[in-house]
mmCIF file of C-alpha atoms in Angstrom:
data_model
loop_
_atom_site.group_PDB
_atom_site.id
_atom_site.type_symbol
_atom_site.label_atom_id
_atom_site.label_comp_id
_atom_site.label_asym_id
_atom_site.label_seq_id
_atom_site.Cartn_x
_atom_site.Cartn_y
_atom_site.Cartn_z
ATOM 1 C CA ASP A 752 43.418 22.422 23.025
ATOM 2 C CA LEU A 753 44.736 20.180 20.260
ATOM 3 C CA PRO A 754 48.212 20.870 18.895
ATOM 4 C CA LEU A 755 48.181 22.988 15.708
ATOM 5 C CA HIS A 756 48.991 20.115 13.329
ATOM 6 C CA HIS A 757 46.232 17.985 14.892
ATOM 7 C CA GLN A 758 43.782 20.871 14.453
ATOM 8 C CA ILE A 759 44.744 21.107 10.767
ATOM 9 C CA ILE A 760 44.264 17.359 10.283
ATOM 10 C CA LYS A 761 40.860 17.578 12.005
ATOM 11 C CA MET A 762 39.811 20.503 9.803
ATOM 12 C CA LYS A 763 40.871 18.587 6.676
ATOM 13 C CA LYS A 764 38.411 15.895 7.701
ATOM 14 C CA VAL A 765 35.619 18.330 8.588
ATOM 15 C CA ILE A 766 35.824 20.711 5.593
ATOM 16 C CA PRO A 767 34.863 18.113 2.916
ATOM 17 C CA VAL A 768 31.839 17.157 5.017
ATOM 18 C CA LEU A 769 30.795 20.817 5.327
ATOM 19 C CA ILE A 770 31.264 21.335 1.587
ATOM 20 C CA CYS A 771 29.161 18.241 0.889
ATOM 21 C CA ILE A 772 26.377 19.480 3.194
ATOM 22 C CA CYS A 773 26.411 22.933 1.575
ATOM 23 C CA CYS A 774 26.315 21.434 -1.941
ATOM 24 C CA CYS A 775 23.475 19.083 -1.025
ATOM 25 C CA THR A 776 21.536 21.950 0.572
ATOM 26 C CA ALA A 777 22.036 24.091 -2.542
ATOM 27 C CA LEU A 778 20.946 21.206 -4.752
ATOM 28 C CA ILE A 779 17.856 20.549 -2.656
ATOM 29 C CA HIS A 780 16.697 24.156 -2.638
ATOM 30 C CA GLY A 781 17.897 24.959 -6.156
ATOM 31 C CA GLN A 782 16.457 21.902 -7.876
ATOM 32 C CA ASN A 783 13.089 21.622 -6.241
ATOM 33 C CA SER A 784 11.635 22.699 -2.912
ATOM 34 C CA LYS A 785 9.562 19.489 -2.933
ATOM 35 C CA ILE A 786 12.732 17.524 -2.161
ATOM 36 C CA ASP A 787 13.143 19.482 1.058
ATOM 37 C CA SER A 788 9.531 18.689 1.976
ATOM 38 C CA MET A 789 10.090 14.982 1.296
ATOM 39 C CA LEU A 790 13.176 14.998 3.510
ATOM 40 C CA GLN A 791 11.123 16.560 6.310
ATOM 41 C CA VAL A 792 8.508 13.826 5.911
ATOM 42 C CA ILE A 793 11.190 11.148 6.232
ATOM 43 C CA ILE A 794 12.656 12.762 9.336
ATOM 44 C CA THR A 795 9.369 13.349 11.146
ATOM 45 C CA SER A 796 7.016 10.584 9.988
ATOM 46 C CA LYS A 797 6.484 7.201 11.593
ATOM 47 C CA GLU A 798 7.538 4.005 9.867
ATOM 48 C CA ASP A 799 4.584 3.352 7.609
ATOM 49 C CA THR A 800 3.765 2.958 3.921
ATOM 50 C CA ASP A 801 3.658 6.748 3.420
ATOM 51 C CA LYS A 802 7.278 6.929 4.510
ATOM 52 C CA VAL A 803 8.152 4.109 2.103
ATOM 53 C CA ASN A 804 6.486 5.951 -0.786
ATOM 54 C CA THR A 805 8.329 9.177 0.087
ATOM 55 C CA LEU A 806 11.667 7.344 0.234
ATOM 56 C CA ASN A 807 10.963 5.850 -3.184
ATOM 57 C CA ARG A 808 10.076 9.250 -4.648
ATOM 58 C CA LEU A 809 13.319 10.716 -3.309
ATOM 59 C CA ALA A 810 15.304 7.795 -4.685
ATOM 60 C CA TYR A 811 13.778 8.374 -8.113
ATOM 61 C CA VAL A 812 14.696 12.082 -8.055
ATOM 62 C CA PHE A 813 18.378 11.306 -7.406
ATOM 63 C CA MET A 814 18.519 8.227 -9.669
ATOM 64 C CA ASN A 815 20.421 9.778 -12.592
ATOM 65 C CA ASN A 816 22.311 12.691 -11.030
ATOM 66 C CA ASP A 817 23.395 11.054 -7.775
ATOM 67 C CA PRO A 818 23.050 7.249 -8.066
ATOM 68 C CA ASP A 819 24.653 6.506 -4.685
ATOM 69 C CA THR A 820 22.135 8.721 -2.870
ATOM 70 C CA SER A 821 19.345 7.138 -4.907
ATOM 71 C CA ILE A 822 20.458 3.634 -3.894
ATOM 72 C CA PHE A 823 20.569 4.718 -0.240
ATOM 73 C CA PHE A 824 16.984 6.042 -0.220
ATOM 74 C CA ALA A 825 15.620 3.138 -2.291
ATOM 75 C CA GLY A 826 17.444 0.684 -0.029
ATOM 76 C CA GLU A 827 15.809 2.300 3.005
ATOM 77 C CA ALA A 828 12.429 2.042 1.260
ATOM 78 C CA GLU A 829 13.016 -1.622 0.449
ATOM 79 C CA ALA A 830 14.114 -2.465 4.002
ATOM 80 C CA LEU A 831 11.114 -0.712 5.567
ATOM 81 C CA SER A 832 8.785 -2.355 3.034
ATOM 82 C CA MET A 833 10.074 -5.784 4.051
ATOM 83 C CA LYS A 834 9.518 -4.900 7.689
ATOM 84 C CA LEU A 835 5.940 -3.825 6.924
ATOM 85 C CA ASN A 836 5.347 -6.645 4.415
ATOM 86 C CA TYR A 837 4.528 -3.910 1.893
ATOM 87 C CA LYS A 838 5.342 -5.547 -1.452
ATOM 88 C CA MET A 839 4.272 -2.521 -3.502
ATOM 89 C CA GLY A 840 7.081 -0.570 -1.838
ATOM 90 C CA ILE A 841 9.618 -3.217 -2.838
ATOM 91 C CA VAL A 842 8.293 -3.257 -6.416
ATOM 92 C CA ALA A 843 8.816 0.516 -6.638
ATOM 93 C CA ALA A 844 12.294 0.427 -5.084
ATOM 94 C CA GLN A 845 13.902 -2.312 -7.175
ATOM 95 C CA PRO A 846 13.741 -0.699 -10.665
ATOM 96 C CA THR A 847 15.159 2.516 -9.188
ATOM 97 C CA ILE A 848 18.056 0.660 -7.551
ATOM 98 C CA SER A 849 18.663 -1.185 -10.818
ATOM 99 C CA LYS A 850 18.772 2.043 -12.880
ATOM 100 C CA ALA A 851 21.059 3.728 -10.343
ATOM 101 C CA LYS A 852 23.438 0.761 -10.496
ATOM 102 C CA ILE A 853 23.400 0.970 -14.306
ATOM 103 C CA ASN A 854 24.480 4.593 -13.972
ATOM 104 C CA LEU A 855 27.359 3.374 -11.792
ATOM 105 C CA GLY A 856 28.327 0.727 -14.361
ATOM 106 C CA LYS A 857 27.336 -2.194 -12.115
ATOM 107 C CA PHE A 858 25.537 -4.093 -14.860
ATOM 108 C CA ASP A 859 25.521 -7.589 -13.334
ATOM 109 C CA GLU A 860 23.974 -6.346 -10.092
ATOM 110 C CA ALA A 861 21.461 -4.221 -12.006
ATOM 111 C CA LEU A 862 20.451 -7.166 -14.205
ATOM 112 C CA GLU A 863 19.846 -9.454 -11.226
ATOM 113 C CA ILE A 864 17.710 -6.828 -9.474
ATOM 114 C CA SER A 865 15.637 -6.202 -12.628
ATOM 115 C CA ILE A 866 14.965 -9.923 -13.130
ATOM 116 C CA ASN A 867 13.850 -10.208 -9.492
ATOM 117 C CA ALA A 868 11.637 -7.149 -9.924
ATOM 118 C CA ILE A 869 9.845 -8.726 -12.891
ATOM 119 C CA LYS A 870 9.258 -11.932 -10.911
ATOM 120 C CA LEU A 871 7.823 -9.971 -7.979
ATOM 121 C CA CYS A 872 5.566 -7.969 -10.303
ATOM 122 C CA ASP A 873 4.208 -11.200 -11.789
ATOM 123 C CA GLU A 874 3.580 -12.585 -8.293
ATOM 124 C CA LEU A 875 1.673 -9.464 -7.260
ATOM 125 C CA LEU A 876 -0.399 -9.475 -10.449
ATOM 126 C CA SER A 877 -1.422 -13.082 -9.848
ATOM 127 C CA GLU A 878 -2.114 -12.547 -6.115
ATOM 128 C CA ALA A 879 -4.169 -9.351 -6.350
ATOM 129 C CA THR A 880 -7.942 -9.703 -6.461
ATOM 130 C CA GLY A 881 -10.981 -7.455 -6.739
ATOM 131 C CA THR A 882 -10.549 -3.722 -6.174
ATOM 132 C CA GLU A 883 -6.955 -4.210 -5.069
ATOM 133 C CA LYS A 884 -6.096 -5.678 -8.470
ATOM 134 C CA THR A 885 -7.892 -2.857 -10.275
ATOM 135 C CA GLY A 886 -6.153 -0.177 -8.210
ATOM 136 C CA ASN A 887 -2.634 -1.600 -8.257
ATOM 137 C CA LYS A 888 -2.450 -3.288 -11.655
ATOM 138 C CA SER A 889 -1.360 -0.208 -13.610
ATOM 139 C CA ILE A 890 1.262 0.653 -10.966
ATOM 140 C CA ILE A 891 2.685 -2.875 -10.983
ATOM 141 C CA LEU A 892 2.726 -2.947 -14.789
ATOM 142 C CA MET A 893 4.555 0.376 -14.879
ATOM 143 C CA GLN A 894 7.261 -0.964 -12.545
ATOM 144 C CA LYS A 895 7.491 -4.132 -14.622
ATOM 145 C CA ALA A 896 7.943 -1.993 -17.743
ATOM 146 C CA ARG A 897 10.716 -0.061 -15.975
ATOM 147 C CA ALA A 898 12.469 -3.323 -15.141
ATOM 148 C CA TYR A 899 12.350 -4.478 -18.766
ATOM 149 C CA ASN A 900 13.618 -1.061 -19.858
ATOM 150 C CA ASN A 901 16.572 -1.354 -17.471
ATOM 151 C CA ILE A 902 17.457 -4.782 -18.870
ATOM 152 C CA GLY A 903 17.310 -3.307 -22.372
ATOM 153 C CA ILE A 904 19.696 -0.529 -21.336
ATOM 154 C CA ILE A 905 22.142 -3.046 -19.853
ATOM 155 C CA TYR A 906 22.245 -5.143 -23.026
ATOM 156 C CA TYR A 907 22.531 -1.993 -25.155
ATOM 157 C CA TYR A 908 25.597 -0.852 -23.211
ATOM 158 C CA GLN A 909 27.058 -4.352 -23.559
ATOM 159 C CA GLY A 910 26.506 -4.296 -27.332
ATOM 160 C CA ASN A 911 23.952 -7.141 -27.269
ATOM 161 C CA TYR A 912 21.416 -5.409 -29.519
ATOM 162 C CA PRO A 913 19.070 -8.384 -30.158
ATOM 163 C CA GLU A 914 18.553 -8.851 -26.396
ATOM 164 C CA ALA A 915 18.236 -5.098 -25.922
ATOM 165 C CA LEU A 916 15.495 -4.966 -28.583
ATOM 166 C CA LYS A 917 13.726 -7.972 -27.076
ATOM 167 C CA ASN A 918 13.450 -6.255 -23.689
ATOM 168 C CA TYR A 919 12.592 -2.843 -25.151
ATOM 169 C CA PHE A 920 9.701 -4.448 -27.050
ATOM 170 C CA GLU A 921 8.489 -6.088 -23.822
ATOM 171 C CA ASN A 922 8.655 -2.650 -22.228
ATOM 172 C CA LEU A 923 6.699 -1.153 -25.148
ATOM 173 C CA LYS A 924 4.022 -3.874 -25.007
ATOM 174 C CA ILE A 925 3.404 -3.281 -21.293
ATOM 175 C CA SER A 926 3.419 0.498 -21.760
ATOM 176 C CA GLU A 927 0.739 0.139 -24.438
ATOM 177 C CA GLN A 928 -1.329 -1.957 -22.007
ATOM 178 C CA THR A 929 -1.248 0.851 -19.451
ATOM 179 C CA GLY A 930 -1.946 3.498 -22.114
ATOM 180 C CA ASP A 931 0.848 5.732 -20.783
ATOM 181 C CA LYS A 932 1.733 7.862 -23.837
ATOM 182 C CA GLN A 933 4.849 9.250 -22.186
ATOM 183 C CA TYR A 934 6.327 5.833 -21.529
ATOM 184 C CA ILE A 935 5.248 4.501 -24.946
ATOM 185 C CA ALA A 936 7.190 7.376 -26.511
ATOM 186 C CA ILE A 937 10.278 6.664 -24.395
ATOM 187 C CA SER A 938 10.079 2.961 -25.284
ATOM 188 C CA SER A 939 9.782 3.830 -28.984
ATOM 189 C CA ASP A 940 12.790 6.133 -28.768
ATOM 190 C CA ASN A 941 14.902 3.365 -27.227
ATOM 191 C CA ILE A 942 13.937 0.949 -29.998
ATOM 192 C CA GLY A 943 14.702 3.618 -32.590
ATOM 193 C CA ILE A 944 18.168 4.139 -31.121
ATOM 194 C CA ILE A 945 18.897 0.401 -31.478
ATOM 195 C CA TYR A 946 17.716 0.448 -35.097
ATOM 196 C CA THR A 947 19.933 3.471 -35.756
ATOM 197 C CA THR A 948 22.943 1.706 -34.206
ATOM 198 C CA GLN A 949 22.249 -1.307 -36.430
ATOM 199 C CA GLY A 950 21.983 0.917 -39.515
ATOM 200 C CA ASN A 951 18.281 0.158 -39.983
ATOM 201 C CA TYR A 952 17.402 3.784 -40.714
ATOM 202 C CA PRO A 953 13.956 3.299 -42.339
ATOM 203 C CA GLU A 954 12.600 1.470 -39.255
ATOM 204 C CA ALA A 955 14.353 3.934 -36.962
ATOM 205 C CA LEU A 956 12.711 6.913 -38.670
ATOM 206 C CA LYS A 957 9.329 5.190 -38.639
ATOM 207 C CA ILE A 958 9.370 4.625 -34.881
ATOM 208 C CA PHE A 959 10.905 8.047 -34.125
ATOM 209 C CA TYR A 960 7.967 9.695 -35.911
ATOM 210 C CA THR A 961 5.638 7.602 -33.751
ATOM 211 C CA SER A 962 7.303 8.795 -30.539
ATOM 212 C CA LEU A 963 7.405 12.397 -31.820
ATOM 213 C CA LYS A 964 3.637 12.361 -32.349
ATOM 214 C CA LEU A 965 3.111 11.094 -28.783
ATOM 215 C CA TYR A 966 5.378 13.780 -27.336
ATOM 216 C CA GLU A 967 3.423 16.397 -29.309
ATOM 217 C CA GLU A 968 0.133 15.048 -27.916
ATOM 218 C CA THR A 969 1.413 15.238 -24.333
ATOM 219 C CA GLY A 970 3.095 18.624 -24.840
ATOM 220 C CA ASP A 971 6.518 17.290 -23.841
ATOM 221 C CA LYS A 972 8.895 19.719 -25.569
ATOM 222 C CA GLU A 973 11.992 18.126 -24.074
ATOM 223 C CA GLY A 974 10.922 14.753 -25.490
ATOM 224 C CA MET A 975 10.179 16.361 -28.861
ATOM 225 C CA ALA A 976 13.635 17.944 -28.962
ATOM 226 C CA ARG A 977 15.288 14.663 -28.034
ATOM 227 C CA THR A 978 13.410 12.799 -30.761
ATOM 228 C CA TYR A 979 14.187 15.447 -33.377
ATOM 229 C CA ASN A 980 17.834 14.997 -32.434
ATOM 230 C CA ASN A 981 17.536 11.233 -32.924
#
């Protein structure tokens, strides 16, 4: 047996790990049982594109509340995608990693990843042909919009409002191309926040009413509340 003081030192190392496991388990089961199912898929599935997509979905779930965990899962998705030459998996992983790094305050890293993500999206859009282009175009455009949104957030936090607006408008333009009302509303809200910060209240109100109408059409009460607050 270990001496008593060695046992205490060992327990001090073990207890935080046990607490972490218990907290993670509570989070998984308390937040959404689907997370537990996704974890089971990752553990049991072979290394294929389905596993990549599951890793990316998990990364997205943890993106705002636990950025480090999000970066881990998205990094695994990106690595496996490279191994499989599955570019769609990389395209999905990069905006998530970028947003998680923004949440950690790592703006330079996040900016570089977002710029690379946009370049990869453009490559995929130019390479895709026929039914593949039709099936993947909206997905690629959505990820490209996310990348522009992340760049806008970075510049907003840095106080560079003209650059933030420029990227938010790019995000809005792509969102309108895809016809995704939810993302159009989010893009509009972000632009409205910049206008508010600049003291341009008439334009801010105008665009907030636009996003409010979209949230009403999609039945998103949380979005409606957020826009009313703005």
